[in-house]
CSV table of C-alpha atoms in Angstrom, one decimal:
chain,number,residue,atom,x,y,z
A,291,UNK,CA,4.4,24.6,-5.0
A,292,UNK,CA,5.2,21.0,-5.7
A,293,UNK,CA,4.3,20.5,-9.5
A,294,UNK,CA,2.8,17.0,-10.3
A,295,UNK,CA,2.1,14.9,-13.6
A,296,UNK,CA,-0.2,11.8,-13.0
A,297,UNK,CA,0.3,8.9,-15.1
A,298,UNK,CA,-2.3,6.7,-15.8
A,299,UNK,CA,-5.8,8.5,-15.3
A,300,UNK,CA,-8.3,6.0,-15.5
A,301,UNK,CA,-10.3,4.8,-11.5
A,302,UNK,CA,-7.3,5.6,-9.4
A,303,UNK,CA,-5.7,7.9,-11.7
A,304,UNK,CA,-8.8,10.1,-11.3
A,305,UNK,CA,-8.4,9.9,-7.7
A,306,UNK,CA,-4.9,11.4,-7.6
A,307,UNK,CA,-5.8,14.3,-10.2
A,308,UNK,CA,-8.7,15.6,-7.9
A,309,UNK,CA,-6.0,15.2,-4.7
A,310,UNK,CA,-3.2,17.3,-6.4
A,311,UNK,CA,-5.9,19.8,-7.7
A,312,UNK,CA,-7.0,20.2,-3.9
A,313,UNK,CA,-3.8,20.1,-2.1
A,314,UNK,CA,-2.8,23.6,-1.2
A,315,UNK,CA,1.0,22.8,-1.7
A,316,UNK,CA,0.7,20.8,-5.1
A,317,UNK,CA,-0.1,22.1,-8.6
A,318,UNK,CA,-1.3,19.4,-11.2
A,319,UNK,CA,0.5,20.4,-14.3
A,320,UNK,CA,0.0,17.9,-16.8
A,321,UNK,CA,-1.6,14.2,-17.3
A,322,UNK,CA,-0.8,11.2,-19.3
A,323,UNK,CA,-2.0,8.0,-20.4
A,324,UNK,CA,-1.4,5.3,-23.2
A,325,UNK,CA,-5.1,6.0,-24.3
A,326,UNK,CA,-5.3,9.0,-25.9
A,327,UNK,CA,-8.9,9.8,-25.1
A,328,UNK,CA,-8.6,8.8,-21.5
A,329,UNK,CA,-5.5,11.4,-21.6
A,330,UNK,CA,-7.4,14.2,-23.5
A,331,UNK,CA,-10.7,13.8,-21.2
A,332,UNK,CA,-8.3,14.4,-17.9
A,333,UNK,CA,-6.6,16.8,-19.5
A,334,UNK,CA,-9.5,18.9,-20.6
A,335,UNK,CA,-11.2,18.3,-17.1
A,336,UNK,CA,-8.5,19.7,-14.9
A,337,UNK,CA,-7.4,22.5,-17.7
A,338,UNK,CA,-3.8,21.1,-17.7
A,339,UNK,CA,-1.6,19.2,-20.9
A,340,UNK,CA,-2.2,15.9,-21.6
A,341,UNK,CA,0.3,13.3,-23.2
A,342,UNK,CA,0.3,9.6,-24.3
A,343,UNK,CA,4.3,9.5,-24.0
A,344,UNK,CA,5.8,10.5,-20.4
A,345,UNK,CA,8.9,11.3,-21.9
A,346,UNK,CA,7.5,13.8,-23.8
A,347,UNK,CA,5.8,15.2,-21.2
A,348,UNK,CA,9.1,15.5,-18.9
A,349,UNK,CA,10.9,17.5,-21.8
A,350,UNK,CA,8.1,19.9,-21.9
A,351,UNK,CA,6.6,20.5,-18.8
A,352,UNK,CA,8.4,21.8,-15.4
A,353,UNK,CA,7.8,18.3,-12.8
A,354,UNK,CA,8.8,17.9,-9.5
A,355,UNK,CA,7.0,14.7,-8.8
A,356,UNK,CA,5.4,11.9,-11.0
A,357,UNK,CA,2.3,10.1,-9.6
A,358,UNK,CA,2.3,6.7,-11.3
A,359,UNK,CA,-1.5,5.4,-11.1
A,360,UNK,CA,-1.3,2.6,-14.0
A,361,UNK,CA,-2.6,-0.8,-13.5
A,362,UNK,CA,-2.1,-3.8,-16.0
A,363,UNK,CA,-2.0,-7.4,-14.9
A,364,UNK,CA,-1.9,-8.3,-11.4
A,365,UNK,CA,-2.9,-4.4,-11.1
A,366,UNK,CA,0.9,-3.5,-11.2
A,367,UNK,CA,2.4,-4.8,-14.6
A,368,UNK,CA,2.4,-1.2,-16.2
A,369,UNK,CA,4.1,0.7,-13.2
A,370,UNK,CA,7.5,-0.4,-14.0
A,371,UNK,CA,8.3,1.8,-16.9
A,372,UNK,CA,7.0,5.1,-16.2
A,373,UNK,CA,8.4,4.8,-12.7
A,374,UNK,CA,12.0,4.4,-14.1
A,375,UNK,CA,11.5,6.9,-16.7
A,376,UNK,CA,10.5,9.4,-13.9
A,377,UNK,CA,13.2,8.3,-11.8
A,378,UNK,CA,16.0,8.8,-14.4
A,379,UNK,CA,14.7,11.9,-15.1
A,380,UNK,CA,15.5,12.9,-11.4
A,381,UNK,CA,11.8,12.9,-10.1
A,382,UNK,CA,10.2,11.9,-7.0
A,383,UNK,CA,7.8,9.2,-7.6
A,384,UNK,CA,4.7,8.2,-6.1
A,385,UNK,CA,3.5,4.8,-7.3
A,386,UNK,CA,0.5,2.6,-6.6
A,387,UNK,CA,0.6,-0.8,-5.3
A,388,UNK,CA,1.8,-3.3,-6.1
A,389,UNK,CA,5.0,-1.8,-6.8
A,390,UNK,CA,5.4,-4.2,-9.4
A,391,UNK,CA,3.9,-7.6,-9.5
A,392,UNK,CA,7.3,-9.0,-11.0
A,393,UNK,CA,9.5,-9.0,-8.1
A,394,UNK,CA,12.7,-8.5,-10.2
A,395,UNK,CA,11.2,-5.1,-11.4
A,396,UNK,CA,10.2,-4.3,-8.1
A,397,UNK,CA,14.1,-4.7,-6.9
A,398,UNK,CA,15.3,-2.5,-10.0
A,399,UNK,CA,13.0,0.3,-9.2
A,400,UNK,CA,14.0,0.1,-5.7
A,401,UNK,CA,17.9,0.3,-6.7
A,402,UNK,CA,17.5,2.9,-9.0
A,403,UNK,CA,15.8,5.0,-6.5
A,404,UNK,CA,18.7,4.6,-4.4
A,405,UNK,CA,21.2,5.2,-7.5
A,406,UNK,CA,19.8,8.6,-8.3
A,407,UNK,CA,19.0,9.8,-4.9
A,408,UNK,CA,15.4,10.2,-5.5
A,409,UNK,CA,12.3,9.7,-3.2
A,410,UNK,CA,10.2,6.8,-4.1
A,411,UNK,CA,7.1,5.9,-2.1
A,412,UNK,CA,4.1,3.5,-2.7
A,413,UNK,CA,0.4,4.1,-2.2
A,414,UNK,CA,0.5,1.9,0.9
A,415,UNK,CA,-2.5,3.9,2.0
A,416,UNK,CA,-3.8,1.5,4.9
A,417,UNK,CA,-1.3,2.5,7.4
A,418,UNK,CA,-2.2,6.5,6.7
A,419,UNK,CA,-5.0,6.5,9.1
A,420,UNK,CA,-5.1,8.3,12.8
A,421,UNK,CA,-5.9,4.7,14.3
A,422,UNK,CA,-2.9,3.5,13.0
A,423,UNK,CA,-0.9,6.6,13.8
A,424,UNK,CA,-2.0,6.3,17.3
A,425,UNK,CA,-1.5,2.5,17.6
A,426,UNK,CA,2.3,3.2,15.9
A,427,UNK,CA,2.8,5.8,18.7
A,428,UNK,CA,1.6,3.4,21.4
A,429,UNK,CA,3.9,0.6,20.3
A,430,UNK,CA,6.9,3.1,20.4
A,431,UNK,CA,6.4,4.3,23.6
A,432,UNK,CA,6.4,0.5,24.9
A,433,UNK,CA,2.9,0.2,25.7
A,434,UNK,CA,2.7,-3.5,24.4
A,435,UNK,CA,6.0,-4.7,25.9
A,436,UNK,CA,7.7,-7.3,23.8
A,437,UNK,CA,5.8,-7.9,20.6
A,438,UNK,CA,4.8,-11.6,20.7
A,439,UNK,CA,1.8,-11.9,17.9
A,440,UNK,CA,0.4,-9.9,15.1
A,441,UNK,CA,-2.6,-10.9,13.3
A,442,UNK,CA,-4.2,-9.7,10.3
A,443,UNK,CA,-7.6,-10.1,8.3
A,444,UNK,CA,-8.1,-8.4,5.1
A,445,UNK,CA,-11.2,-9.9,3.2
A,446,UNK,CA,-13.1,-8.0,0.1
A,447,UNK,CA,-15.1,-9.4,-2.7
A,448,UNK,CA,-13.6,-8.8,-6.0
A,449,UNK,CA,-14.5,-11.5,-8.8
A,450,UNK,CA,-11.7,-10.5,-11.2
A,451,UNK,CA,-9.2,-13.5,-12.3
A,452,UNK,CA,-6.2,-11.9,-14.1
A,453,UNK,CA,-4.0,-14.4,-13.2
A,454,UNK,CA,-4.0,-17.3,-10.3
A,455,UNK,CA,-2.1,-15.1,-7.9
A,456,UNK,CA,-4.0,-11.7,-8.6
A,457,UNK,CA,-5.5,-11.9,-4.9
A,458,UNK,CA,-2.0,-12.3,-3.2
A,459,UNK,CA,-0.1,-9.7,-5.5
A,460,UNK,CA,-2.7,-6.9,-5.9
A,461,UNK,CA,-4.4,-7.0,-2.2
A,462,UNK,CA,-1.6,-8.1,0.2
A,463,UNK,CA,0.7,-5.4,-0.4
A,464,UNK,CA,-1.7,-3.6,1.9
A,465,UNK,CA,-1.9,-5.9,4.7
A,466,UNK,CA,1.5,-7.1,4.7
A,467,UNK,CA,2.6,-3.4,5.1
A,468,UNK,CA,0.5,-2.7,7.9
A,469,UNK,CA,1.7,-6.1,9.5
A,470,UNK,CA,5.3,-5.0,9.2
A,471,UNK,CA,4.8,-1.4,10.1
A,472,UNK,CA,3.9,-2.6,13.8
A,473,UNK,CA,6.0,-5.8,13.7
A,474,UNK,CA,8.9,-5.3,11.7
A,475,UNK,CA,10.4,-7.5,9.2
A,476,UNK,CA,9.2,-11.2,7.8
A,477,UNK,CA,11.8,-13.5,8.6
A,478,UNK,CA,9.8,-16.4,7.1
A,479,UNK,CA,6.3,-17.6,6.0
A,480,UNK,CA,4.3,-20.8,5.4
A,481,UNK,CA,1.1,-20.6,3.3
A,482,UNK,CA,-2.0,-22.4,2.4
A,483,UNK,CA,-4.7,-21.4,-0.3
A,484,UNK,CA,-7.8,-22.4,-1.6
A,485,UNK,CA,-9.9,-21.8,-4.7
A,486,UNK,CA,-13.9,-21.1,-4.1
A,487,UNK,CA,-16.2,-22.7,-6.1
A,488,UNK,CA,-15.9,-21.6,-10.2
A,489,UNK,CA,-12.6,-19.9,-9.5
A,490,UNK,CA,-9.5,-20.4,-11.1
A,491,UNK,CA,-7.3,-18.3,-9.0
A,492,UNK,CA,-6.1,-18.8,-5.3
A,493,UNK,CA,-9.0,-16.3,-3.8
A,494,UNK,CA,-8.5,-17.4,-0.2
A,495,UNK,CA,-5.3,-17.5,2.0
A,496,UNK,CA,-3.9,-18.6,5.0
A,497,UNK,CA,0.0,-17.3,5.9
A,498,UNK,CA,1.7,-18.0,9.0
A,499,UNK,CA,4.6,-15.6,9.4
A,500,UNK,CA,7.7,-15.5,11.9
A,501,UNK,CA,9.1,-12.2,12.1
A,502,UNK,CA,13.0,-11.4,12.3
A,503,UNK,CA,12.1,-9.9,16.2
A,504,UNK,CA,10.8,-13.3,16.8
A,505,UNK,CA,7.2,-12.4,17.1
A,506,UNK,CA,4.7,-14.6,15.2
A,507,UNK,CA,1.8,-13.7,13.1
A,508,UNK,CA,-1.2,-14.5,10.7
A,509,UNK,CA,-2.5,-13.3,7.6
A,510,UNK,CA,-6.1,-14.3,6.2
A,511,UNK,CA,-7.1,-12.9,3.2
A,512,UNK,CA,-10.2,-13.4,0.6
A,513,UNK,CA,-11.3,-12.3,-2.5
A,514,UNK,CA,-14.6,-14.2,-1.5
A,515,UNK,CA,-16.0,-12.0,1.1
A,516,UNK,CA,-18.4,-8.9,1.1
A,517,UNK,CA,-17.9,-5.3,1.0
A,518,UNK,CA,-21.5,-4.8,2.9
A,519,UNK,CA,-19.3,-5.9,6.3
A,520,UNK,CA,-16.2,-4.9,7.8
A,521,UNK,CA,-13.2,-5.6,5.4
A,522,UNK,CA,-9.9,-5.2,7.8
A,523,UNK,CA,-9.1,-6.2,11.4
A,524,UNK,CA,-5.6,-6.0,12.9
A,525,UNK,CA,-4.5,-6.9,15.8
A,526,UNK,CA,-0.7,-6.7,17.6
A,527,UNK,CA,-0.1,-8.1,21.0
A,528,UNK,CA,2.8,-8.1,23.6
A,529,UNK,CA,4.0,-8.8,27.1
A,530,UNK,CA,1.8,-6.1,28.6
A,531,UNK,CA,-0.6,-5.0,26.2
A,532,UNK,CA,-3.0,-5.4,22.9
A,533,UNK,CA,-3.7,-3.4,20.2
A,534,UNK,CA,-6.7,-3.8,18.0
A,535,UNK,CA,-7.4,-1.7,15.1
A,536,UNK,CA,-11.1,-2.3,13.4
A,537,UNK,CA,-11.7,-1.6,9.7
A,538,UNK,CA,-8.8,0.3,8.9
A,539,UNK,CA,-10.1,3.8,10.0
A,540,UNK,CA,-13.2,3.4,12.2
A,541,UNK,CA,-11.7,3.0,15.4
A,542,UNK,CA,-8.2,1.8,17.8
A,543,UNK,CA,-8.5,-0.2,21.2
A,544,UNK,CA,-5.7,-0.6,23.4
A,545,UNK,CA,-6.0,-3.4,25.9
A,546,UNK,CA,-3.4,-2.9,28.9
A,547,UNK,CA,-2.8,-6.3,30.6
A,548,UNK,CA,-2.6,-5.1,34.1
A,549,UNK,CA,-5.9,-2.7,33.7
A,550,UNK,CA,-9.8,-3.0,33.4
A,551,UNK,CA,-9.7,0.3,31.7
A,552,UNK,CA,-9.3,0.8,27.9
A,553,UNK,CA,-8.0,3.6,25.4
A,554,UNK,CA,-10.1,4.0,22.9
A,555,UNK,CA,-9.6,6.3,19.5
A,556,UNK,CA,-12.9,6.3,17.4
A,557,UNK,CA,-13.4,8.1,14.2
A,558,UNK,CA,-15.6,11.0,14.5
A,559,UNK,CA,-19.0,11.8,12.9
A,560,UNK,CA,-17.5,15.4,12.2
A,561,UNK,CA,-13.8,16.3,11.3
A,562,UNK,CA,-13.2,12.4,11.1
A,563,UNK,CA,-12.2,10.3,7.7
A,564,UNK,CA,-15.6,10.2,5.5
A,565,UNK,CA,-15.0,7.2,4.0
A,566,UNK,CA,-12.2,5.0,2.7
A,567,UNK,CA,-11.3,7.2,-0.1
A,568,UNK,CA,-10.0,9.6,2.7
A,569,UNK,CA,-7.2,7.2,3.0
A,570,UNK,CA,-5.9,8.1,-0.4
A,571,UNK,CA,-5.7,11.8,0.5
A,572,UNK,CA,-3.9,11.1,4.1
A,573,UNK,CA,-1.7,9.2,1.9
A,574,UNK,CA,-0.8,11.6,-0.7
A,575,UNK,CA,-0.6,14.3,1.8
A,576,UNK,CA,1.9,12.8,3.9
A,577,UNK,CA,4.5,12.0,0.9
A,578,UNK,CA,3.7,16.0,0.2
A,579,UNK,CA,4.5,17.0,3.6
A,580,UNK,CA,7.7,14.8,3.5
A,581,UNK,CA,8.9,16.4,0.4
A,582,UNK,CA,8.2,19.7,1.4
A,583,UNK,CA,10.2,18.9,4.6
A,584,UNK,CA,13.3,17.7,2.9
A,585,UNK,CA,12.9,14.2,4.2
A,586,UNK,CA,15.6,12.1,2.8
A,587,UNK,CA,14.5,9.0,0.7
A,588,UNK,CA,15.8,6.8,3.2
A,589,UNK,CA,13.1,8.3,5.4
A,590,UNK,CA,10.2,8.2,3.4
A,591,UNK,CA,7.3,6.3,4.8
A,592,UNK,CA,5.5,3.5,3.0
A,593,UNK,CA,8.8,4.1,0.7
A,594,UNK,CA,10.0,1.6,-2.5
A,595,UNK,CA,11.7,-0.2,-0.1
A,596,UNK,CA,8.7,-1.2,2.3
A,597,UNK,CA,6.7,-1.9,-1.1
A,598,UNK,CA,9.4,-4.1,-1.9
A,599,UNK,CA,9.7,-5.9,1.5
A,600,UNK,CA,5.7,-6.5,1.1
A,601,UNK,CA,6.4,-8.2,-2.1
A,602,UNK,CA,8.9,-10.5,-1.2
A,603,UNK,CA,6.7,-11.5,1.6
A,604,UNK,CA,3.9,-11.9,-1.1
A,605,UNK,CA,6.3,-14.1,-3.2
A,606,UNK,CA,7.6,-16.4,-0.5
A,607,UNK,CA,4.5,-17.1,0.3
A,608,UNK,CA,3.4,-18.1,-3.1
A,609,UNK,CA,6.6,-20.6,-3.2
A,610,UNK,CA,5.3,-22.2,0.2
A,611,UNK,CA,2.2,-22.7,-1.5
A,612,UNK,CA,3.5,-24.1,-4.6
A,613,UNK,CA,5.9,-26.4,-2.6
A,614,UNK,CA,2.9,-28.1,0.0
A,615,UNK,CA,3.2,-25.7,2.3
A,616,UNK,CA,6.9,-25.7,3.4
A,617,UNK,CA,8.2,-22.9,5.7
A,618,UNK,CA,10.1,-20.5,3.1
A,619,UNK,CA,12.4,-17.6,3.9
A,620,UNK,CA,11.8,-14.3,3.0
A,621,UNK,CA,14.9,-12.6,1.0
A,622,UNK,CA,16.1,-9.9,2.8
A,623,UNK,CA,16.9,-6.4,0.6
A,624,UNK,CA,20.4,-5.6,-0.1
């Protein structure tokens, strides 16, 4: 059994707690939150010890893995400290996205994981669906030929306005991770952003991309849309075929260039994903599977390095917008 502690037990942390309680290969051994009442409530609910200090928790409990489900400014400012404490103690870590909203912290986290030889993963859950798995398989089989373009749209309703960059830093680790999953590293970006009426933040964005491979791409993102309709569209195309994923997990369609017959994978009514929250379970299950299988830190899917790469793209897009939409090179990880 992999012994797990969850840090941050508000909304997302509650999902993590339930996942580790239900997983056949994990044991939830403790919870931690800076707010005593919140930590106590989660501890009593799950019948585990509760703490407000992660160092005390790690000193008192036998823990293999720490799930960092804290939030903070731009959904990521509280990730750095607990992740560092856990990695310094030699624990594997699954951190919520963004890995950090501060790029220097994100770089430090990835460097520390490498130094300590621990597994650092990020909850980039949009790639952990049967539709995405099948699309990745077809791409690796060469069904698209040479990749030419990659388009992504992720649009939801969120009126929150922590900072003017909340939308980019909090939401688009997901979309950019999916784009990198299929098309590889991003070389440079060009971004344009706008504010919906009454907004103080850049709530709708358009980002042009050039990938290292030579493929091109585009991301449309918005906090000014609706949750009643599909939120995500993903399209990857090459010289011999095209793939479309509708709404994260609902379906994947492969369009071969030289055939009228399509390959369609649909989410089944029975036995399929029952809703978006299932992506959390799929992501967590894969990390547990990799830990139990002895995967090396370099082989972890949706790793800290992947999360950092997405944040580097986001920061480059912000710099592009600030500079009037000029193309900006994306830094490469050491």
